[in-house]
Amino acid sequence: MVSAGMSGAAKDRAGEEALGGSIETAEGFGAGDEKERRRETIAEGKFVITSIRNPLEIKELAQSGHFVLVSLDAQPEVRFARMIRRGRKESEPSTFESFIEAEKKEMASADKNGQQIKDCMAMAQFHILNSGTIEEFCQKIYALYPKLEEAASFERPPWDRYFLDLAMMVGMRGTCNRGRAGCVIVKEKRIMTTGYVGSPPGLAHCDDIGHWFKQTIHEDGSITQHCIRTVHAEANAIAQAAKYGIDIDGGTLYCKMEPCLDCTKLLISSGIKKVVCEKRYHAAKESREMLDEAGVKLEVLQDTIEEYAGQRKLG
C-alpha cells in the first residue's frame, strides 16, 4: 500500500524519480508522538508513505488534508519471484505455497489492530497493477500523476460557495443578457426555491425581441436606463415560493449581486434573514440601508461591482 500527501508512488527509487525526485518517502506512520510529528511534517510538502497496513492509519493520514491513497499490486507468482530475486530473508517463506499462506494472514488479520491490507486496498482511490518491468511501472506512474494531482488539490466548497455556484447555474436559464442572474433560497442548508431573470410566463423574452428600456432621471441630474421587461431572479424565487406554498421565512437568499430596491423590499417582506451575494450592485446604496434597518444580514464575497451591458449612466 502507498499513500501520498500530494501523490502516490512506489517504494523503489525508480518510482520516486518518476514523480520528480522531490517527494520524500517514509516507511509506515508510527504511533503516539511520532505519529503526530509525522502528520505535521507531511502537511508541509509532498510525501510518499509506504507500508500502510491498517485502515486506522489511513484515517489518521486523511486528517492531514490533500491525501491520496494508491494501492500497488502484482500477480502472486510475480511477487514471489521478486522476493526470491532480491534475496530471501530467513524469516520469509521458502515456497510459493507458504508465501500464499503468509499473505493471507497479512491481508486480513483476526486482530482489528493488526494488518488489514485487503481493507486498506479497498479504500484506495487509485490502483496500479505492477506485474511488468520497472519501465512499464514508471509509465503507469507518469500516466496517473495528473489524476493524483487533481485528486490531492480538491477542496470541498463551503456552504456559501456551494449555494452561490448553484445560483450561477440557475442564472444560465436567464433570458436577459444584461445579467443572467440566478437566485437560490435556502433554509437549514436545504434549497427551498430558485429563480432566474426573465419575462413573466407567456411574454416575449429579451433574448428573442430585445430589451425594453426606460430611462430614469436622478436627483443629481444623471440619467440611467433600465430594462423593465424582466422579473429579477430574487423576485422570481420569492414568487415561486408563494405560488407553491413553500415556507421561506427565516431563509437565506443567494444571488449574483446585491438586490435592487424592489427585490430588497420583497425579500424583507417574505422573511429572508440573510443575503449572500457574489458581487456589489452599482445602485444598491438604498438596498443596503434598508437591509440594515430591517436587520437582514448582508454578505458580499467580492467587494467589486458586477459589470453588465447598459449599466453605465447616460448623462
mmCIF file of C-alpha atoms in Angstrom:
data_model
loop_
_atom_site.group_PDB
_atom_site.id
_atom_site.type_symbol
_atom_site.label_atom_id
_atom_site.label_comp_id
_atom_site.label_asym_id
_atom_site.label_seq_id
_atom_site.Cartn_x
_atom_site.Cartn_y
_atom_site.Cartn_z
ATOM 1 C CA MET A 1 0.000 0.000 0.000
ATOM 2 C CA VAL A 2 1.173 3.504 -0.833
ATOM 3 C CA SER A 3 -0.232 6.871 0.133
ATOM 4 C CA ALA A 4 0.813 10.406 -0.592
ATOM 5 C CA GLY A 5 0.181 13.895 0.656
ATOM 6 C CA MET A 6 0.073 15.071 -2.931
ATOM 7 C CA SER A 7 0.525 11.898 -4.984
ATOM 8 C CA GLY A 8 1.274 8.162 -4.926
ATOM 9 C CA ALA A 9 4.439 6.282 -5.935
ATOM 10 C CA ALA A 10 6.302 3.020 -5.338
ATOM 11 C CA LYS A 11 8.727 2.037 -2.593
ATOM 12 C CA ASP A 12 11.619 1.768 -5.025
ATOM 13 C CA ARG A 13 13.774 4.694 -6.097
ATOM 14 C CA ALA A 14 12.630 4.494 -9.698
ATOM 15 C CA GLY A 15 9.048 5.216 -8.647
ATOM 16 C CA GLU A 16 10.191 8.206 -6.622
ATOM 17 C CA GLU A 17 12.211 9.559 -9.510
ATOM 18 C CA ALA A 18 9.183 9.153 -11.759
ATOM 19 C CA LEU A 19 7.481 11.771 -9.600
ATOM 20 C CA GLY A 20 10.287 14.267 -9.976
ATOM 21 C CA GLY A 21 12.607 13.138 -7.178
ATOM 22 C CA SER A 22 11.408 15.918 -4.861
ATOM 23 C CA ILE A 23 8.996 13.793 -2.848
ATOM 24 C CA GLU A 24 10.239 12.264 0.364
ATOM 25 C CA THR A 25 9.394 8.655 1.186
ATOM 26 C CA ALA A 26 8.585 7.390 4.686
ATOM 27 C CA GLU A 27 8.052 3.815 5.867
ATOM 28 C CA GLY A 28 4.918 3.371 7.953
ATOM 29 C CA PHE A 29 3.333 6.095 10.037
ATOM 30 C CA GLY A 30 4.294 5.377 13.652
ATOM 31 C CA ALA A 31 2.270 5.893 16.798
ATOM 32 C CA GLY A 32 1.854 8.411 19.601
ATOM 33 C CA ASP A 33 4.146 11.470 19.482
ATOM 34 C CA GLU A 34 5.924 10.100 16.431
ATOM 35 C CA LYS A 35 2.616 9.795 14.601
ATOM 36 C CA GLU A 36 1.736 13.413 15.374
ATOM 37 C CA ARG A 37 5.178 14.614 14.336
ATOM 38 C CA ARG A 38 4.927 12.854 11.002
ATOM 39 C CA ARG A 39 1.447 14.250 10.393
ATOM 40 C CA GLU A 40 2.763 17.793 10.916
ATOM 41 C CA THR A 41 5.735 17.092 8.657
ATOM 42 C CA ILE A 42 3.567 15.681 5.901
ATOM 43 C CA ALA A 43 1.400 18.790 5.902
ATOM 44 C CA GLU A 44 4.421 20.892 4.911
ATOM 45 C CA GLY A 45 5.095 19.352 1.477
ATOM 46 C CA LYS A 46 4.842 16.396 -0.866
ATOM 47 C CA PHE A 47 5.470 12.994 0.672
ATOM 48 C CA VAL A 48 5.052 9.350 -0.194
ATOM 49 C CA ILE A 49 4.359 6.935 2.671
ATOM 50 C CA THR A 50 4.650 3.193 2.088
ATOM 51 C CA SER A 51 3.646 0.063 4.009
ATOM 52 C CA ILE A 52 0.249 1.248 5.162
ATOM 53 C CA ARG A 53 -1.322 -1.849 6.665
ATOM 54 C CA ASN A 54 -4.329 -0.774 8.731
ATOM 55 C CA PRO A 55 -7.378 1.436 7.946
ATOM 56 C CA LEU A 56 -6.733 3.397 11.149
ATOM 57 C CA GLU A 57 -3.501 4.648 9.592
ATOM 58 C CA ILE A 58 -5.435 5.839 6.550
ATOM 59 C CA LYS A 59 -7.914 7.747 8.709
ATOM 60 C CA GLU A 60 -5.042 9.468 10.539
ATOM 61 C CA LEU A 61 -3.324 10.391 7.283
ATOM 62 C CA ALA A 62 -6.549 11.679 5.739
ATOM 63 C CA GLN A 63 -6.826 14.238 8.541
ATOM 64 C CA SER A 64 -3.653 15.889 7.221
ATOM 65 C CA GLY A 65 -5.584 17.003 4.122
ATOM 66 C CA HIS A 66 -4.760 16.651 0.416
ATOM 67 C CA PHE A 67 -4.272 12.940 0.952
ATOM 68 C CA VAL A 68 -4.480 10.395 -1.864
ATOM 69 C CA LEU A 69 -4.328 6.632 -1.339
ATOM 70 C CA VAL A 70 -2.904 4.407 -4.072
ATOM 71 C CA SER A 71 -2.752 0.621 -3.981
ATOM 72 C CA LEU A 72 0.034 -1.299 -5.729
ATOM 73 C CA ASP A 73 -0.429 -4.960 -6.586
ATOM 74 C CA ALA A 74 1.035 -7.695 -8.762
ATOM 75 C CA GLN A 75 0.184 -11.299 -9.514
ATOM 76 C CA PRO A 76 1.211 -13.665 -6.661
ATOM 77 C CA GLU A 77 3.725 -15.506 -8.853
ATOM 78 C CA VAL A 78 5.378 -12.202 -9.752
ATOM 79 C CA ARG A 79 5.582 -11.073 -6.137
ATOM 80 C CA PHE A 80 7.112 -14.388 -5.059
ATOM 81 C CA ALA A 81 9.684 -14.316 -7.884
ATOM 82 C CA ARG A 82 10.692 -10.772 -6.924
ATOM 83 C CA MET A 83 11.183 -11.808 -3.310
ATOM 84 C CA ILE A 84 13.496 -14.631 -4.416
ATOM 85 C CA ARG A 85 15.467 -12.332 -6.744
ATOM 86 C CA ARG A 86 16.177 -9.711 -4.113
ATOM 87 C CA GLY A 87 17.437 -12.348 -1.692
ATOM 88 C CA ARG A 88 15.017 -14.112 0.605
ATOM 89 C CA LYS A 89 15.443 -13.496 4.333
ATOM 90 C CA GLU A 90 15.322 -16.415 6.767
ATOM 91 C CA SER A 91 12.008 -15.209 8.142
ATOM 92 C CA GLU A 92 10.389 -15.137 4.692
ATOM 93 C CA PRO A 93 8.565 -18.107 3.075
ATOM 94 C CA SER A 94 10.703 -20.548 1.105
ATOM 95 C CA THR A 95 7.982 -21.987 -1.123
ATOM 96 C CA PHE A 96 5.199 -20.428 -3.170
ATOM 97 C CA GLU A 97 2.561 -22.250 -1.113
ATOM 98 C CA SER A 98 3.919 -20.914 2.205
ATOM 99 C CA PHE A 99 4.196 -17.476 0.604
ATOM 100 C CA ILE A 100 0.476 -17.513 -0.220
ATOM 101 C CA GLU A 101 -0.428 -18.670 3.296
ATOM 102 C CA ALA A 102 1.636 -15.883 4.847
ATOM 103 C CA GLU A 103 -0.019 -13.327 2.578
ATOM 104 C CA LYS A 104 -3.481 -14.442 3.633
ATOM 105 C CA LYS A 105 -2.628 -13.591 7.236
ATOM 106 C CA GLU A 106 -1.277 -10.188 6.257
ATOM 107 C CA MET A 107 -4.280 -9.391 4.085
ATOM 108 C CA ALA A 108 -6.828 -9.886 6.878
ATOM 109 C CA SER A 109 -5.605 -10.387 10.430
ATOM 110 C CA ALA A 110 -8.023 -11.606 13.107
ATOM 111 C CA ASP A 111 -6.810 -8.667 15.205
ATOM 112 C CA LYS A 112 -8.559 -5.484 14.058
ATOM 113 C CA ASN A 113 -5.474 -3.528 15.075
ATOM 114 C CA GLY A 114 -3.232 -5.859 13.101
ATOM 115 C CA GLN A 115 -2.531 -5.970 9.393
ATOM 116 C CA GLN A 116 -5.667 -5.406 7.305
ATOM 117 C CA ILE A 117 -4.125 -4.889 3.883
ATOM 118 C CA LYS A 118 -7.189 -6.100 1.989
ATOM 119 C CA ASP A 119 -9.361 -3.437 3.628
ATOM 120 C CA CYS A 120 -6.691 -0.798 3.004
ATOM 121 C CA MET A 121 -6.538 -1.635 -0.683
ATOM 122 C CA ALA A 122 -10.316 -1.400 -0.935
ATOM 123 C CA MET A 123 -10.101 2.160 0.434
ATOM 124 C CA ALA A 124 -7.630 3.287 -2.259
ATOM 125 C CA GLN A 125 -8.728 5.914 -4.772
ATOM 126 C CA PHE A 126 -6.361 4.595 -7.440
ATOM 127 C CA HIS A 127 -4.953 1.140 -8.199
ATOM 128 C CA ILE A 128 -1.788 0.168 -10.071
ATOM 129 C CA LEU A 129 -1.041 -3.370 -11.284
ATOM 130 C CA ASN A 130 2.754 -3.694 -11.195
ATOM 131 C CA SER A 131 3.368 -7.065 -12.838
ATOM 132 C CA GLY A 132 5.637 -5.833 -15.629
ATOM 133 C CA THR A 133 9.033 -4.193 -15.886
ATOM 134 C CA ILE A 134 10.220 -1.167 -13.927
ATOM 135 C CA GLU A 135 9.947 0.865 -17.148
ATOM 136 C CA GLU A 136 6.294 -0.151 -17.554
ATOM 137 C CA PHE A 137 5.657 0.696 -13.914
ATOM 138 C CA CYS A 138 7.158 4.172 -14.343
ATOM 139 C CA GLN A 139 4.981 4.756 -17.408
ATOM 140 C CA LYS A 140 1.908 3.957 -15.322
ATOM 141 C CA ILE A 141 3.058 6.402 -12.646
ATOM 142 C CA TYR A 142 3.582 9.131 -15.249
ATOM 143 C CA ALA A 143 0.128 8.497 -16.721
ATOM 144 C CA LEU A 144 -1.567 8.517 -13.321
ATOM 145 C CA TYR A 145 0.242 11.522 -11.858
ATOM 146 C CA PRO A 146 -2.082 14.261 -13.282
ATOM 147 C CA LYS A 147 -5.078 12.473 -11.774
ATOM 148 C CA LEU A 148 -3.280 12.234 -8.444
ATOM 149 C CA GLU A 149 -2.538 15.960 -8.504
ATOM 150 C CA GLU A 150 -6.162 16.708 -9.308
ATOM 151 C CA ALA A 151 -7.450 14.478 -6.510
ATOM 152 C CA ALA A 152 -4.977 15.891 -3.997
ATOM 153 C CA SER A 153 -5.817 19.508 -4.816
ATOM 154 C CA PHE A 154 -9.581 19.029 -4.453
ATOM 155 C CA GLU A 155 -11.202 21.377 -1.936
ATOM 156 C CA ARG A 156 -14.722 20.705 -0.761
ATOM 157 C CA PRO A 157 -16.563 24.032 -1.148
ATOM 158 C CA PRO A 158 -18.023 25.716 1.940
ATOM 159 C CA TRP A 159 -21.791 26.100 2.063
ATOM 160 C CA ASP A 160 -21.915 29.702 0.828
ATOM 161 C CA ARG A 161 -19.692 28.892 -2.154
ATOM 162 C CA TYR A 162 -21.795 25.796 -2.892
ATOM 163 C CA PHE A 163 -25.112 27.668 -2.956
ATOM 164 C CA LEU A 164 -23.682 30.642 -4.859
ATOM 165 C CA ASP A 165 -22.353 28.304 -7.539
ATOM 166 C CA LEU A 166 -25.804 26.753 -7.775
ATOM 167 C CA ALA A 167 -27.286 30.252 -8.154
ATOM 168 C CA MET A 168 -24.830 30.898 -11.010
ATOM 169 C CA MET A 169 -26.000 27.692 -12.691
ATOM 170 C CA VAL A 170 -29.667 28.679 -12.226
ATOM 171 C CA GLY A 171 -28.832 32.031 -13.840
ATOM 172 C CA MET A 172 -27.815 30.276 -17.051
ATOM 173 C CA ARG A 173 -31.551 29.842 -17.663
ATOM 174 C CA GLY A 174 -31.952 33.634 -17.632
ATOM 175 C CA THR A 175 -33.364 35.288 -20.762
ATOM 176 C CA CYS A 176 -31.892 38.785 -20.410
ATOM 177 C CA ASN A 177 -28.221 39.106 -21.360
ATOM 178 C CA ARG A 178 -27.725 42.172 -19.166
ATOM 179 C CA GLY A 179 -27.042 39.923 -16.211
ATOM 180 C CA ARG A 180 -28.397 36.386 -16.481
ATOM 181 C CA ALA A 181 -28.701 36.452 -12.720
ATOM 182 C CA GLY A 182 -29.852 33.461 -10.705
ATOM 183 C CA CYS A 183 -31.098 33.084 -7.152
ATOM 184 C CA VAL A 184 -31.360 30.253 -4.631
ATOM 185 C CA ILE A 185 -33.274 30.486 -1.349
ATOM 186 C CA VAL A 186 -32.117 28.102 1.366
ATOM 187 C CA LYS A 187 -33.285 27.042 4.825
ATOM 188 C CA GLU A 188 -31.217 24.810 7.097
ATOM 189 C CA LYS A 189 -28.882 24.009 4.175
ATOM 190 C CA ARG A 190 -31.799 22.844 2.016
ATOM 191 C CA ILE A 191 -32.883 24.524 -1.202
ATOM 192 C CA MET A 192 -36.424 25.869 -0.906
ATOM 193 C CA THR A 193 -36.795 27.599 -4.269
ATOM 194 C CA THR A 194 -34.848 29.028 -7.192
ATOM 195 C CA GLY A 195 -35.356 31.847 -9.672
ATOM 196 C CA TYR A 196 -33.673 33.466 -12.644
ATOM 197 C CA VAL A 197 -34.107 36.741 -14.502
ATOM 198 C CA GLY A 198 -36.682 36.558 -17.282
ATOM 199 C CA SER A 199 -40.001 37.806 -18.581
ATOM 200 C CA PRO A 200 -43.239 36.746 -16.858
ATOM 201 C CA PRO A 201 -44.660 33.432 -18.162
ATOM 202 C CA GLY A 202 -46.207 33.745 -21.603
ATOM 203 C CA LEU A 203 -44.452 37.005 -22.508
ATOM 204 C CA ALA A 204 -41.640 37.527 -25.002
ATOM 205 C CA HIS A 205 -38.036 37.404 -23.772
ATOM 206 C CA CYS A 206 -35.293 39.986 -24.188
ATOM 207 C CA ASP A 207 -33.119 37.369 -25.882
ATOM 208 C CA ASP A 208 -35.822 36.986 -28.538
ATOM 209 C CA ILE A 209 -37.048 40.548 -29.235
ATOM 210 C CA GLY A 210 -34.581 42.829 -27.455
ATOM 211 C CA HIS A 211 -34.662 44.919 -24.302
ATOM 212 C CA TRP A 212 -37.464 47.218 -23.169
ATOM 213 C CA PHE A 213 -35.522 50.188 -21.883
ATOM 214 C CA LYS A 214 -36.839 53.053 -19.784
ATOM 215 C CA GLN A 215 -34.778 55.979 -18.543
ATOM 216 C CA THR A 216 -34.652 57.300 -15.003
ATOM 217 C CA ILE A 217 -33.647 60.873 -14.159
ATOM 218 C CA HIS A 218 -31.947 61.056 -10.750
ATOM 219 C CA GLU A 219 -31.812 63.918 -8.258
ATOM 220 C CA ASP A 220 -28.301 64.845 -9.343
ATOM 221 C CA GLY A 221 -29.469 65.152 -12.943
ATOM 222 C CA SER A 222 -27.845 61.919 -14.102
ATOM 223 C CA ILE A 223 -29.788 59.520 -16.305
ATOM 224 C CA THR A 224 -29.723 55.736 -16.246
ATOM 225 C CA GLN A 225 -31.565 53.194 -18.351
ATOM 226 C CA HIS A 226 -33.243 50.033 -17.114
ATOM 227 C CA CYS A 227 -34.821 47.054 -18.855
ATOM 228 C CA ILE A 228 -38.354 46.708 -17.482
ATOM 229 C CA ARG A 229 -39.313 43.593 -19.435
ATOM 230 C CA THR A 230 -37.964 41.078 -16.929
ATOM 231 C CA VAL A 231 -38.672 39.912 -13.404
ATOM 232 C CA HIS A 232 -35.473 39.796 -11.354
ATOM 233 C CA ALA A 233 -34.099 36.466 -10.129
ATOM 234 C CA GLU A 234 -34.785 37.238 -6.452
ATOM 235 C CA ALA A 235 -38.406 38.235 -7.178
ATOM 236 C CA ASN A 236 -38.938 35.104 -9.268
ATOM 237 C CA ALA A 237 -37.595 32.873 -6.475
ATOM 238 C CA ILE A 238 -39.922 34.532 -3.963
ATOM 239 C CA ALA A 239 -42.855 34.276 -6.412
ATOM 240 C CA GLN A 240 -42.188 30.538 -6.848
ATOM 241 C CA ALA A 241 -42.307 30.088 -3.076
ATOM 242 C CA ALA A 242 -45.635 31.960 -2.887
ATOM 243 C CA LYS A 243 -47.110 30.043 -5.851
ATOM 244 C CA TYR A 244 -46.306 26.611 -4.435
ATOM 245 C CA GLY A 245 -46.772 27.342 -0.735
ATOM 246 C CA ILE A 246 -43.095 26.989 0.235
ATOM 247 C CA ASP A 247 -42.086 28.475 3.580
ATOM 248 C CA ILE A 248 -39.009 30.696 3.161
ATOM 249 C CA ASP A 249 -39.411 32.642 6.410
ATOM 250 C CA GLY A 250 -36.015 32.815 8.112
ATOM 251 C CA GLY A 251 -34.213 31.662 4.979
ATOM 252 C CA THR A 252 -31.001 32.757 3.280
ATOM 253 C CA LEU A 253 -31.057 34.186 -0.224
ATOM 254 C CA TYR A 254 -28.077 33.616 -2.553
ATOM 255 C CA CYS A 255 -27.734 35.750 -5.667
ATOM 256 C CA LYS A 256 -25.245 37.040 -8.206
ATOM 257 C CA MET A 257 -25.141 40.622 -6.906
ATOM 258 C CA GLU A 258 -26.769 42.801 -4.263
ATOM 259 C CA PRO A 259 -30.541 43.053 -4.758
ATOM 260 C CA CYS A 260 -32.199 46.122 -6.237
ATOM 261 C CA LEU A 261 -34.515 48.166 -4.037
ATOM 262 C CA ASP A 262 -37.719 46.430 -5.218
ATOM 263 C CA CYS A 263 -36.259 42.950 -4.618
ATOM 264 C CA THR A 264 -34.937 44.114 -1.259
ATOM 265 C CA LYS A 265 -38.425 45.086 -0.129
ATOM 266 C CA LEU A 266 -39.804 41.759 -1.341
ATOM 267 C CA LEU A 267 -37.209 39.645 0.445
ATOM 268 C CA ILE A 268 -37.614 41.585 3.687
ATOM 269 C CA SER A 269 -41.409 41.152 3.488
ATOM 270 C CA SER A 270 -41.047 37.410 2.823
ATOM 271 C CA GLY A 271 -38.953 36.887 5.962
ATOM 272 C CA ILE A 272 -35.479 36.415 4.474
ATOM 273 C CA LYS A 273 -32.902 36.919 7.250
ATOM 274 C CA LYS A 274 -29.642 36.744 5.308
ATOM 275 C CA VAL A 275 -28.485 37.669 1.815
ATOM 276 C CA VAL A 276 -25.234 36.324 0.336
ATOM 277 C CA CYS A 277 -24.005 37.816 -2.949
ATOM 278 C CA GLU A 278 -21.029 37.274 -5.216
ATOM 279 C CA LYS A 279 -20.521 40.986 -6.041
ATOM 280 C CA ARG A 280 -21.817 44.516 -5.488
ATOM 281 C CA TYR A 281 -24.673 46.127 -7.432
ATOM 282 C CA HIS A 282 -23.915 49.605 -8.749
ATOM 283 C CA ALA A 283 -27.199 51.049 -7.440
ATOM 284 C CA ALA A 284 -27.521 49.232 -4.109
ATOM 285 C CA LYS A 285 -26.979 52.110 -1.663
ATOM 286 C CA GLU A 286 -30.642 52.273 -0.640
ATOM 287 C CA SER A 287 -30.869 48.475 -0.610
ATOM 288 C CA ARG A 288 -28.016 48.242 1.889
ATOM 289 C CA GLU A 289 -29.590 50.878 4.099
ATOM 290 C CA MET A 290 -32.959 49.112 4.052
ATOM 291 C CA LEU A 291 -31.462 45.679 4.756
ATOM 292 C CA ASP A 292 -29.516 47.093 7.670
ATOM 293 C CA GLU A 293 -32.600 48.800 9.118
ATOM 294 C CA ALA A 294 -34.636 45.579 8.780
ATOM 295 C CA GLY A 295 -31.919 43.508 10.492
ATOM 296 C CA VAL A 296 -31.211 41.385 7.411
ATOM 297 C CA LYS A 297 -27.558 40.326 7.292
ATOM 298 C CA LEU A 298 -25.785 41.087 4.008
ATOM 299 C CA GLU A 299 -22.592 39.340 2.932
ATOM 300 C CA VAL A 300 -20.753 40.161 -0.309
ATOM 301 C CA LEU A 301 -17.897 37.820 -1.200
ATOM 302 C CA GLN A 302 -16.184 40.126 -3.705
ATOM 303 C CA ASP A 303 -16.095 43.846 -2.989
ATOM 304 C CA THR A 304 -16.335 44.722 -6.670
ATOM 305 C CA ILE A 305 -19.251 45.945 -8.780
ATOM 306 C CA GLU A 306 -20.832 43.476 -11.192
ATOM 307 C CA GLU A 307 -20.454 44.764 -14.753
ATOM 308 C CA TYR A 308 -23.135 44.228 -17.387
ATOM 309 C CA ALA A 309 -24.406 45.809 -20.602
ATOM 310 C CA GLY A 310 -26.194 49.140 -20.322
ATOM 311 C CA GLN A 311 -25.164 49.656 -16.720
ATOM 312 C CA ARG A 312 -23.384 52.999 -17.124
ATOM 313 C CA LYS A 313 -25.117 56.330 -16.663
ATOM 314 C CA LEU A 314 -26.119 58.031 -19.909
ATOM 315 C CA GLY A 315 -25.906 61.644 -18.850
#
